[in-house]
PDB file of C-alpha atoms in Angstrom:
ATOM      1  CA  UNK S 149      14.092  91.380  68.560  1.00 36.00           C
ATOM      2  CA  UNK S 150      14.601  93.076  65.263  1.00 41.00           C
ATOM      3  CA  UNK S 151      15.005  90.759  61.825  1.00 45.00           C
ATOM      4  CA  UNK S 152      18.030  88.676  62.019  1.00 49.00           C
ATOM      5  CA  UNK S 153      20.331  88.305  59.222  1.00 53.00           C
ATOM      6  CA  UNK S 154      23.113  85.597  59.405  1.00 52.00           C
ATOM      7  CA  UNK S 155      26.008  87.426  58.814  1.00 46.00           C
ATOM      8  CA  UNK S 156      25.647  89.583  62.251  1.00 43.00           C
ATOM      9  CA  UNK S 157      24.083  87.046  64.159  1.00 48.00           C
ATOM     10  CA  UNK S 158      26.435  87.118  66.890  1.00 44.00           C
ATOM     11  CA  UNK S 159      25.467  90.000  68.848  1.00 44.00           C
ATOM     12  CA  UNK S 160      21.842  89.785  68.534  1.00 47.00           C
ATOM     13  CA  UNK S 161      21.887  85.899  70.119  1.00 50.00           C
ATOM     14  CA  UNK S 162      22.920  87.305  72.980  1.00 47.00           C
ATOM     15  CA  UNK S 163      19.431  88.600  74.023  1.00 47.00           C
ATOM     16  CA  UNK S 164      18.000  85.255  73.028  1.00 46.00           C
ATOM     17  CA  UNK S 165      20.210  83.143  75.705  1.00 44.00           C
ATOM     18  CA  UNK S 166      21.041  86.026  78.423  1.00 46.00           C
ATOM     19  CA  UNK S 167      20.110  85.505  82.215  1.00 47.00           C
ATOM     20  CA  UNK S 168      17.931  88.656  83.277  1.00 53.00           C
ATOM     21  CA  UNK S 169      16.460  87.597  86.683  1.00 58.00           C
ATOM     22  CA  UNK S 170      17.285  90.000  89.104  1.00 64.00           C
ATOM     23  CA  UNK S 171      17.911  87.493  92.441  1.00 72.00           C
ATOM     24  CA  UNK S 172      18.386  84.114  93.299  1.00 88.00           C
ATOM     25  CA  UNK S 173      18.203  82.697  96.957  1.00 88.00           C
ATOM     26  CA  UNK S 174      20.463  79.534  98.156  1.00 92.00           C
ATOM     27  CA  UNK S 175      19.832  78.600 101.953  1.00 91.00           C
ATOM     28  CA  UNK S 176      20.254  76.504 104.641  1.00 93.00           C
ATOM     29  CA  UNK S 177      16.905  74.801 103.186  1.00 93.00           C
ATOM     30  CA  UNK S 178      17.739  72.220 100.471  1.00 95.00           C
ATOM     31  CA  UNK S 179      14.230  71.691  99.539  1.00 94.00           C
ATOM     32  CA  UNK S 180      13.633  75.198  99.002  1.00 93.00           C
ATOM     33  CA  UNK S 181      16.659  75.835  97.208  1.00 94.00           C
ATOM     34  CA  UNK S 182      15.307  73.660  94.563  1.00 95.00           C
ATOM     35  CA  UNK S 183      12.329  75.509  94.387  1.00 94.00           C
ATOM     36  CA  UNK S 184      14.341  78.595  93.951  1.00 92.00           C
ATOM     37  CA  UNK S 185      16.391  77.419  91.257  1.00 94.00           C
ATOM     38  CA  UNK S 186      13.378  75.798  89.366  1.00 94.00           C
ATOM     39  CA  UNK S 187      11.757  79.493  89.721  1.00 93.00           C
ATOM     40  CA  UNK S 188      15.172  81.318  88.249  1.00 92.00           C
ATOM     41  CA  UNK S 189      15.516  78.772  85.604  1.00 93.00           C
ATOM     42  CA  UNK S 190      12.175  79.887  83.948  1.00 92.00           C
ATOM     43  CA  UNK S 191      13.081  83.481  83.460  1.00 83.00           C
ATOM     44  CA  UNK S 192       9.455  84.762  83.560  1.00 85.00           C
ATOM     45  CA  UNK S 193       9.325  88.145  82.390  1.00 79.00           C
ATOM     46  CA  UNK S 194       9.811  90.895  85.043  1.00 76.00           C
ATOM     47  CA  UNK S 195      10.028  88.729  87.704  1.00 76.00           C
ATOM     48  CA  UNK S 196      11.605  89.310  90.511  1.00 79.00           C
ATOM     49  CA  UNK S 197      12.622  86.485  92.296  1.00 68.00           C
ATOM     50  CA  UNK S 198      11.788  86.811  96.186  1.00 69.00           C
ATOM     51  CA  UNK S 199      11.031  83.386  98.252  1.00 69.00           C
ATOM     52  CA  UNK S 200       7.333  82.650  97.591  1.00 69.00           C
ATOM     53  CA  UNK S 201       6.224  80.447  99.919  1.00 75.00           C
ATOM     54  CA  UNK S 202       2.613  80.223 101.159  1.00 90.00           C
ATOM     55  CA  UNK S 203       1.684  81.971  98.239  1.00 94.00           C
ATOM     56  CA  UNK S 204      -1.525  80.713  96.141  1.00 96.00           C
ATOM     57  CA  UNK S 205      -1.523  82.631  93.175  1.00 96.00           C
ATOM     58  CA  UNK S 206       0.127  86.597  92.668  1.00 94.00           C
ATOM     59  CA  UNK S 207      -1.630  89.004  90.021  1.00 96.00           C
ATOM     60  CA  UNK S 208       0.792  91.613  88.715  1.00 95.00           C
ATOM     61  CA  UNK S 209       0.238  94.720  86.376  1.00 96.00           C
ATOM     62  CA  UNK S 210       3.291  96.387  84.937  1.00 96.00           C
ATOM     63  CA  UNK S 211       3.637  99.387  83.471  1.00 96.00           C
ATOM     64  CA  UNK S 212       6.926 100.537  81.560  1.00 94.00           C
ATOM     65  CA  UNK S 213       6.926 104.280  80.682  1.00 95.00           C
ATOM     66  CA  UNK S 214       9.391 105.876  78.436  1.00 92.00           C
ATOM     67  CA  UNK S 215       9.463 109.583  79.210  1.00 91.00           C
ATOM     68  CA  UNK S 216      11.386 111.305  76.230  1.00 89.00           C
ATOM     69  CA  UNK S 217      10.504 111.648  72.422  1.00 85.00           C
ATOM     70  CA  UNK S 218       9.074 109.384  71.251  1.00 88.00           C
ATOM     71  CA  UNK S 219       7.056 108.774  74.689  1.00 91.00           C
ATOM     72  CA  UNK S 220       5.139 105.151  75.457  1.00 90.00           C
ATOM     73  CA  UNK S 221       3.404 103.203  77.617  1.00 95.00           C
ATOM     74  CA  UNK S 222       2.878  99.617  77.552  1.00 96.00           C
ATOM     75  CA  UNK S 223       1.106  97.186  80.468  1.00 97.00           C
ATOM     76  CA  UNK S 224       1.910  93.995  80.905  1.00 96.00           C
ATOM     77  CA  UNK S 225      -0.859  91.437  83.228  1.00 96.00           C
ATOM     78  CA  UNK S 226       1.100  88.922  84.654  1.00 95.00           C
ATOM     79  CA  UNK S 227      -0.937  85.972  86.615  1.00 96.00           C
ATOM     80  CA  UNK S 228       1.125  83.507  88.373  1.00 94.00           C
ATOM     81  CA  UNK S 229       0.149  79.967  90.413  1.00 95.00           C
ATOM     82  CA  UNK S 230       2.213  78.552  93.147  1.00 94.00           C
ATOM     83  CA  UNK S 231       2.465  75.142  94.936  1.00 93.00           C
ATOM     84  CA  UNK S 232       2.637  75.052  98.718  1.00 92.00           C
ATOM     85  CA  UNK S 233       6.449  75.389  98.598  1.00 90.00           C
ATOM     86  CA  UNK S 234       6.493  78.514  96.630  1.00 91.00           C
ATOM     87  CA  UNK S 235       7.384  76.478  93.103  1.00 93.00           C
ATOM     88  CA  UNK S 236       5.730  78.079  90.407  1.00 93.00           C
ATOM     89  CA  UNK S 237       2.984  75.702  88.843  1.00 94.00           C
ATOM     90  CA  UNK S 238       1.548  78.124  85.969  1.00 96.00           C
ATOM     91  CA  UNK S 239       2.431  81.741  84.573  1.00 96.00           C
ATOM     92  CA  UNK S 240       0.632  83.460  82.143  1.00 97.00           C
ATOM     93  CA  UNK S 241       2.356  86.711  80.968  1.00 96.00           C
ATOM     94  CA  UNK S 242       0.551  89.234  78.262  1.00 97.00           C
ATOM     95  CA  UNK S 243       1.904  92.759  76.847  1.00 96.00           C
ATOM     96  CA  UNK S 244      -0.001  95.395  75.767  1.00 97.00           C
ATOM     97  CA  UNK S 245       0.910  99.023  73.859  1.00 95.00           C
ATOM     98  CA  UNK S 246      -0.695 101.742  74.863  1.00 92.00           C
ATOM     99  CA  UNK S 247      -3.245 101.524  72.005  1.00 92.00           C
ATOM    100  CA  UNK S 248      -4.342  98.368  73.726  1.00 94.00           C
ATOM    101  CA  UNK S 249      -2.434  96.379  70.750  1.00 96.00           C
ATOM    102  CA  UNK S 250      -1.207  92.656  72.259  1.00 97.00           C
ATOM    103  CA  UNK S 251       2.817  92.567  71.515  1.00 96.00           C
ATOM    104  CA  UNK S 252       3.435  89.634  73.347  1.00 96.00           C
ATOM    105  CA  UNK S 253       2.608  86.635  75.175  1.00 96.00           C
ATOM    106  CA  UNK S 254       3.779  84.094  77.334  1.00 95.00           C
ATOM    107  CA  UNK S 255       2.551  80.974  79.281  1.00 97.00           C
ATOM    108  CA  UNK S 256       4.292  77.962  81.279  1.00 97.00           C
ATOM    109  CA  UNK S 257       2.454  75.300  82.488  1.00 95.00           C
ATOM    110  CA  UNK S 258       3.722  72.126  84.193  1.00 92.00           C
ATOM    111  CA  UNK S 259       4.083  68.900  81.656  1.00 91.00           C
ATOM    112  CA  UNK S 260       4.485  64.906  82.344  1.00 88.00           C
ATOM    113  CA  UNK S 261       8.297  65.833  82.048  1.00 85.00           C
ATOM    114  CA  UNK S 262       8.497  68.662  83.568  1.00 90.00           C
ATOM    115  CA  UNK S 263       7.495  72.476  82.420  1.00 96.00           C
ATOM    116  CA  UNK S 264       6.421  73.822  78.787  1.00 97.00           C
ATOM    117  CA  UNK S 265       6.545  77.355  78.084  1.00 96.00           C
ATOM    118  CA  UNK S 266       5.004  78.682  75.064  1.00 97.00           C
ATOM    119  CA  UNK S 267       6.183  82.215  73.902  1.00 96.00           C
ATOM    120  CA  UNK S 268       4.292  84.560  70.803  1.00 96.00           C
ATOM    121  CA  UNK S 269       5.913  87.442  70.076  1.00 94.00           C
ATOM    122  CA  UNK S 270       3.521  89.460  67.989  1.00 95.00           C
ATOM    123  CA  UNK S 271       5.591  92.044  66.769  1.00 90.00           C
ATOM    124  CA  UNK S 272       8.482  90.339  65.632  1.00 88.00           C
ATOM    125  CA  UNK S 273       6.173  87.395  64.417  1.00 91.00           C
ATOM    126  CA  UNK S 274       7.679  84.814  66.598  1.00 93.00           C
ATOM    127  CA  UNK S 275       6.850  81.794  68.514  1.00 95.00           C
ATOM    128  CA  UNK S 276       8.964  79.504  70.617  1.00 95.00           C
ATOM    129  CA  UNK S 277       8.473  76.653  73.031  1.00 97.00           C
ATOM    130  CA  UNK S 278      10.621  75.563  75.899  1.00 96.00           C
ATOM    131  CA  UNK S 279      10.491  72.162  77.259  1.00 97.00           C
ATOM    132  CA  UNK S 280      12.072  71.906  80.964  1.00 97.00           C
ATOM    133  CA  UNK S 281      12.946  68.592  82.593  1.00 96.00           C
ATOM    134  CA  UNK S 282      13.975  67.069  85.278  1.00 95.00           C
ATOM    135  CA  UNK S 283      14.903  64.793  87.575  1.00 95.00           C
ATOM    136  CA  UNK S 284      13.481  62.370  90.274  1.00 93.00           C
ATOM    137  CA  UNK S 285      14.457  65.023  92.741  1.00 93.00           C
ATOM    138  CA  UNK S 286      12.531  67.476  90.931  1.00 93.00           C
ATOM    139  CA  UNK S 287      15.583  69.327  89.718  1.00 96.00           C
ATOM    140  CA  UNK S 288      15.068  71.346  86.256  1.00 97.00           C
ATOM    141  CA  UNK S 289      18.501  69.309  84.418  1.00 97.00           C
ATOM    142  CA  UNK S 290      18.096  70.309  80.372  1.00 97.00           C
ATOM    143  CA  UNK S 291      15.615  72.890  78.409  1.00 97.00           C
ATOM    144  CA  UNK S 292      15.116  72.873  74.977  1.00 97.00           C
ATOM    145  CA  UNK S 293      14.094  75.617  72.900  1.00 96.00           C
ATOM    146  CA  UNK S 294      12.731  76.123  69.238  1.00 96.00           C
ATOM    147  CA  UNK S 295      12.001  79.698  68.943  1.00 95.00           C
ATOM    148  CA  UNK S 296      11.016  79.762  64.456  1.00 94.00           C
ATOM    149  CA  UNK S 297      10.011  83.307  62.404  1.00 92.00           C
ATOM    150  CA  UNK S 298       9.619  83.878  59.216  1.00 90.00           C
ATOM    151  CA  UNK S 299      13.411  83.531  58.067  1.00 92.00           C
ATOM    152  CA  UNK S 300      14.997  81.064  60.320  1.00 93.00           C
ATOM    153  CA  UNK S 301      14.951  78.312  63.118  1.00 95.00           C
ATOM    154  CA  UNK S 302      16.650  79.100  66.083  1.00 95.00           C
ATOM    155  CA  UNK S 303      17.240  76.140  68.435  1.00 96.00           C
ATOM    156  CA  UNK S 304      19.206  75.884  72.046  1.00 96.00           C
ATOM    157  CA  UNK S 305      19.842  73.134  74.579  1.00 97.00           C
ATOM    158  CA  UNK S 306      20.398  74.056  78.287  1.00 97.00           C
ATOM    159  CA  UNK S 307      21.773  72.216  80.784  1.00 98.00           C
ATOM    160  CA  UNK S 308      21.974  72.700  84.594  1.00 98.00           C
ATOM    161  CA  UNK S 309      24.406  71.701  87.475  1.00 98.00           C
ATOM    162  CA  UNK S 310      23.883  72.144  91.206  1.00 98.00           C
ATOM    163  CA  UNK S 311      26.298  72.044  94.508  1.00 97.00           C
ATOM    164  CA  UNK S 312      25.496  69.776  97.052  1.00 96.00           C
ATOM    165  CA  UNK S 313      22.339  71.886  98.421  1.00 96.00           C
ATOM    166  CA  UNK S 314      20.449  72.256  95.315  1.00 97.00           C
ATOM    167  CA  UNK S 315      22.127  75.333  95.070  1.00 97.00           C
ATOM    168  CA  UNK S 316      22.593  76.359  90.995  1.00 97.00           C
ATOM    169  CA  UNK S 317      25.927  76.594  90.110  1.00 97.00           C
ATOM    170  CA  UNK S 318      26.227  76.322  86.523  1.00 97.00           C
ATOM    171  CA  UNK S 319      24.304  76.494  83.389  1.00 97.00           C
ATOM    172  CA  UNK S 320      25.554  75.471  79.898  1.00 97.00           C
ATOM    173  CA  UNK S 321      23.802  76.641  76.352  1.00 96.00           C
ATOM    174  CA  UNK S 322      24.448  75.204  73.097  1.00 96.00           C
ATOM    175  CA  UNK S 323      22.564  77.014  70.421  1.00 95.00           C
ATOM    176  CA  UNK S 324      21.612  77.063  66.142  1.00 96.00           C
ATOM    177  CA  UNK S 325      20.661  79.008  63.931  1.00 94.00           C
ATOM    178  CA  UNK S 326      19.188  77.828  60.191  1.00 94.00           C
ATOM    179  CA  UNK S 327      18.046  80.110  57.910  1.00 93.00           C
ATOM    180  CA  UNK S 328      15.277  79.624  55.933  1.00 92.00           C
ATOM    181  CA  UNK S 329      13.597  80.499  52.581  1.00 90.00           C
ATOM    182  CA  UNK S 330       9.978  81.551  52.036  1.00 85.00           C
ATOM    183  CA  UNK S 331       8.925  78.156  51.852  1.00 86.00           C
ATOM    184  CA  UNK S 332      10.059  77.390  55.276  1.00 84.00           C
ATOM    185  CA  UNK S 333      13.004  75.671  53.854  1.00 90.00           C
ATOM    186  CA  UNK S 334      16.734  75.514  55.342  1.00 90.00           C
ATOM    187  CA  UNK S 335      19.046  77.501  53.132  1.00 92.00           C
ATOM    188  CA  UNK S 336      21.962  75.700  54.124  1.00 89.00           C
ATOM    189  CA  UNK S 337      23.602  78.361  56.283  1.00 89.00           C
ATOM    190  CA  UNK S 338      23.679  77.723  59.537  1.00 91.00           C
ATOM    191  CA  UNK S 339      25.418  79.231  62.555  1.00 92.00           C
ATOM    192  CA  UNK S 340      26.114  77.602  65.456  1.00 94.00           C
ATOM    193  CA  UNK S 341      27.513  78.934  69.259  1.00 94.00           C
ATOM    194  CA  UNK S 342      27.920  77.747  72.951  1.00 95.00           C
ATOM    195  CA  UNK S 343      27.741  79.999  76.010  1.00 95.00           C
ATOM    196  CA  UNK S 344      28.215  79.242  79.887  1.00 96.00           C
ATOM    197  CA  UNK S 345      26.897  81.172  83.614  1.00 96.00           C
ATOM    198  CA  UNK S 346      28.691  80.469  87.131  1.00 97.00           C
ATOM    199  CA  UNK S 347      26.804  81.703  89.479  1.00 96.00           C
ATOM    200  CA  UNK S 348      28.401  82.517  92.735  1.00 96.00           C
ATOM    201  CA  UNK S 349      26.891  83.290  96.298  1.00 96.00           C
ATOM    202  CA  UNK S 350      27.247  85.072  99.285  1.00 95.00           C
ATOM    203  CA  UNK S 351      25.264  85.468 102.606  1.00 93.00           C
ATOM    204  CA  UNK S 352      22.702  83.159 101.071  1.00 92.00           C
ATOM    205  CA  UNK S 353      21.996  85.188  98.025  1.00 92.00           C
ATOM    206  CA  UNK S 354      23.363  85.307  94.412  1.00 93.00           C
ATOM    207  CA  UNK S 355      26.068  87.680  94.292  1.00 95.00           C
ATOM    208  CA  UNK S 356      28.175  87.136  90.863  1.00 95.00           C
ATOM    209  CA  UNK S 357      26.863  85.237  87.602  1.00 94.00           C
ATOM    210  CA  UNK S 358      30.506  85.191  85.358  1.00 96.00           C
ATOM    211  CA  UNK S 359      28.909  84.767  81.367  1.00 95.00           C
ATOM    212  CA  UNK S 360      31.538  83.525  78.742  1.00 95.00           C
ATOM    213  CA  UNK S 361      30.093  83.642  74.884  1.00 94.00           C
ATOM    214  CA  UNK S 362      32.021  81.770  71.902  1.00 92.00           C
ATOM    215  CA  UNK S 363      32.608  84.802  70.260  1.00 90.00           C
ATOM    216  CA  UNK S 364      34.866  85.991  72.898  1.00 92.00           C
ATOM    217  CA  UNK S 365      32.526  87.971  74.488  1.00 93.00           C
ATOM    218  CA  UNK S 366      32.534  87.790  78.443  1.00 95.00           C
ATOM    219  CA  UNK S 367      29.932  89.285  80.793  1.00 94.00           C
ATOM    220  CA  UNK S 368      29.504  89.576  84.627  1.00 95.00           C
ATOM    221  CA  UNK S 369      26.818  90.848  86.818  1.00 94.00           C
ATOM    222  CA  UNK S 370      27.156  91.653  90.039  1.00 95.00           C
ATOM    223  CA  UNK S 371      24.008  91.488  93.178  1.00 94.00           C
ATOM    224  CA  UNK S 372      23.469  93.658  95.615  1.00 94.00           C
ATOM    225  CA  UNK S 373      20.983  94.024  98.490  1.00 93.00           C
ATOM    226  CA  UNK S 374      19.788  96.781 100.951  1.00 94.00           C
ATOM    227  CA  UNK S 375      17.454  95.750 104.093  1.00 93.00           C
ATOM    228  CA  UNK S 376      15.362  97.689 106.363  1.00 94.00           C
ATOM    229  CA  UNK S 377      14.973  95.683 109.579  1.00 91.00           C
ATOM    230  CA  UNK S 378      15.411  92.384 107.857  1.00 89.00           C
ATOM    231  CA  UNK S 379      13.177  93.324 105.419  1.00 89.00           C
ATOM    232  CA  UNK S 380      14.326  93.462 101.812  1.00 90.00           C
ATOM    233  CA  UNK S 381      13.931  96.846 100.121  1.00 94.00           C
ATOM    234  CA  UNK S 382      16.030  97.098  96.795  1.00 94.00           C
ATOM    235  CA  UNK S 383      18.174  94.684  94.590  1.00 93.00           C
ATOM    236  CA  UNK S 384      21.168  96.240  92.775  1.00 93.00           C
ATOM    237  CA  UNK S 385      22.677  94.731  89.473  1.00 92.00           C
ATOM    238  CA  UNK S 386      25.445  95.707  87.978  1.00 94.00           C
ATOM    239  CA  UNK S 387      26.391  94.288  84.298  1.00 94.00           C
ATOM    240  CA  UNK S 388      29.760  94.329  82.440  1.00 96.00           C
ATOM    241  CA  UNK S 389      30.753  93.614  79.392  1.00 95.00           C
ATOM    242  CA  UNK S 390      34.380  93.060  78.201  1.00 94.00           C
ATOM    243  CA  UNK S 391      35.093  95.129  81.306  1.00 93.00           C
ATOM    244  CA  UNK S 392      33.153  98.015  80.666  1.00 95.00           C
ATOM    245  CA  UNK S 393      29.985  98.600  83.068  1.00 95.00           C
ATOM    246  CA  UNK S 394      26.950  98.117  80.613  1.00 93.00           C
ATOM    247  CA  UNK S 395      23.996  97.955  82.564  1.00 92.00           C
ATOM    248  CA  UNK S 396      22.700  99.133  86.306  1.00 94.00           C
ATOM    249  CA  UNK S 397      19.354  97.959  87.269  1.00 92.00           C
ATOM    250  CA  UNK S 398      17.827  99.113  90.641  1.00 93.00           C
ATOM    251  CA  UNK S 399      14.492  97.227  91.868  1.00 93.00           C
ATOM    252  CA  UNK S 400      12.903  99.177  94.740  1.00 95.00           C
ATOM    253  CA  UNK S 401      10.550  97.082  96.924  1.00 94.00           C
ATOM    254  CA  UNK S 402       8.121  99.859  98.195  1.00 96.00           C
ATOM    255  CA  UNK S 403       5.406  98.889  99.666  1.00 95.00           C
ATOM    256  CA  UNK S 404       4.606  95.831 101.900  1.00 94.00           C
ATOM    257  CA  UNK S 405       1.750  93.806 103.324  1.00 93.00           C
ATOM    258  CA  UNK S 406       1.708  92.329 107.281  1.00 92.00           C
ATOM    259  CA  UNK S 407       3.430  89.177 105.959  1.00 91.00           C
ATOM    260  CA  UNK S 408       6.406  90.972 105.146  1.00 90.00           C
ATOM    261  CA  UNK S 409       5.437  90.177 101.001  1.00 91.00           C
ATOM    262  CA  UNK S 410       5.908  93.477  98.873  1.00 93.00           C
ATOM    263  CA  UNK S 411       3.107  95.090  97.017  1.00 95.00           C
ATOM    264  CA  UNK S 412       4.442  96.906  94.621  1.00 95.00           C
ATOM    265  CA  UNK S 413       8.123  97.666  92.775  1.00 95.00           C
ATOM    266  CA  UNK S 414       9.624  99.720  90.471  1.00 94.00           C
ATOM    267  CA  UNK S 415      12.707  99.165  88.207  1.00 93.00           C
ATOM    268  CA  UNK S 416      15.002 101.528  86.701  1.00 93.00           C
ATOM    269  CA  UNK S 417      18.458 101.104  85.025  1.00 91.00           C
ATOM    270  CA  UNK S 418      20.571 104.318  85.274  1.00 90.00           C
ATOM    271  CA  UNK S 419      21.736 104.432  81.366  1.00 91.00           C
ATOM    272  CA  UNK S 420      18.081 104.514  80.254  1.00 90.00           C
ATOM    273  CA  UNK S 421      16.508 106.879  83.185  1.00 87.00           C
ATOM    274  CA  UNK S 422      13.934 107.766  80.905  1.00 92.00           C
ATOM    275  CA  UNK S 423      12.486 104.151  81.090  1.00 93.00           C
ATOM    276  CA  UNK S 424      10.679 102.577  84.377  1.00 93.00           C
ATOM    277  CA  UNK S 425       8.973  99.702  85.182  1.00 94.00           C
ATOM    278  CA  UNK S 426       6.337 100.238  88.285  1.00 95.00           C
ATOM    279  CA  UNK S 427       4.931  97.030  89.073  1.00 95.00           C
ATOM    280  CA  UNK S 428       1.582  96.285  91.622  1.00 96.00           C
ATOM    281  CA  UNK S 429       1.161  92.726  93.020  1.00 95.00           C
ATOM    282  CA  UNK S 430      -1.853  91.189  94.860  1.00 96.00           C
ATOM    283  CA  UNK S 431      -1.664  88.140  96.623  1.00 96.00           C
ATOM    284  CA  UNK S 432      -3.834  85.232  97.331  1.00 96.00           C
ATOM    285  CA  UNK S 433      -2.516  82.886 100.482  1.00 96.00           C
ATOM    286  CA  UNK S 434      -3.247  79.330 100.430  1.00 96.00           C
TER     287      UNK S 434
END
């Protein structure tokens, strides 16, 4: 994220509260849609949510490449811990740029209350923590989020409703910004916003998240899924904005192990076909 200034704030926020997971499962199993929703919740980076369960711990490298001038490359290691059920216990994200330069890191672990993830962003210079709680059940129900750099204090407040089967339904942000002076002191001007996601299914899989911003901005992304005898092979999303398509990511699962898990991935969206994300994934089974 590039320096903010106040006066076109509301744009940029959007990148700081938007939902970028690619899939979200909701089942017959109300335990396990639980765990699903937990996962989603976090919003790990390049994570693609597929059901988990049995796994121990997953160890991904990702590469993005940008083809064109100027041309990159930058890896990301991505180490992730599971429980029994598949819920994600501990993630520990790091980027790299192709001079071997860390740009960013990121690492959730589990907390008395729930989950703490603890964000540095290198390049932009910075940090943020997010506190997730829940309930007896288990259920993530509120995150809160400090995310400070050098020039302002940016602060948001989730909240999280489910359907009957643990399925997530709805998520509510409330978010602040307060600019601040070289000493790290508030300025007085402060902006302020609220945002909501429904998140609709169909044949046990997301299908439609509906995004409506306080400045009038609405968004919707749409899920599709291809199978090749039962076996998932490539997630489709589709983003608009105000009505006009915006975004088209396609995930292709392509290889796979004898447990039906997948191996390795790529990711593409079709307005930037000069990027692409290949991603490589070993498994450890409890």
């Amino acid at each position: 994220m590039q320096k903010i200034k106040l006066p076109f704030i509301a744009m940029p926020l959007i990148a700081l509260i938007s939902t970028n997971t690619l899939a979200l499962n909701c089942g017959d199993n109300i335990t396990q849609n639980q765990v699903e929703a937990n996962n989603y919740i976090f919003q790990l980076h390049d994570y693609i949510e597929t059901s988990a369960k049995g796994v121990k711990q997953e160890i991904r490298t990702i590469v993005n490449t940008k083809t064109d001038e100027p041309a990159y490359q930058m890896t990301a290691h991505h180490t992730l811990d599971y429980d029994p059920e598949g819920l994600i216990l501990l993630s520990h994200y790091e980027l790299y740029s192709d001079q071997n330069k860390q740009l960013y890191s990121e690492h959730l672990q589990k907390i008395n209350t729930g989950w703490e993830n603890i964000i540095e962003d290198f390049e932009d210079k910075t940090n943020s923590i997010t506190q997730f709680t829940t309930d007896k059940e288990g259920k993530i129900i509120q995150s809160h989020q400090v995310k400070k750099a050098v020039d302002f204090i940016f602060i948001q407040n989730d909240s999280y409703q489910y359907d009957n089967n643990n399925c997530l339904i709805n998520k509510r942000v409330q978010w602040q910004l307060k600019e601040t002076d070289k000493n790290s002191q508030y300025t007085g001007k402060d902006l302020s916003g609220a945002s909501s996601f429904v998140f609709e299914y169909q044949d046990q899989k997301l299908a439609k998240m509906i995004s409506q911003f306080s400045n009038g901005l609405q968004k919707e992304n749409n899920y599709s899924y291809q199978y090749d005898n039962n076996q998932l092979t490539t997630i489709q999303s589709n983003e608009f904005t105000n009505g006009k398509e915006s975004a088209n990511y396609l995930i292709q699962l392509l290889t796979f192990n004898d447990k039906h898990d997948w191996l390795s991935a790529s990711k593409v969206n079709k307005f930037q076909e000069n990027k692409q994300s290949t991603i490589v994934r070993k498994i450890t089974y409890y």
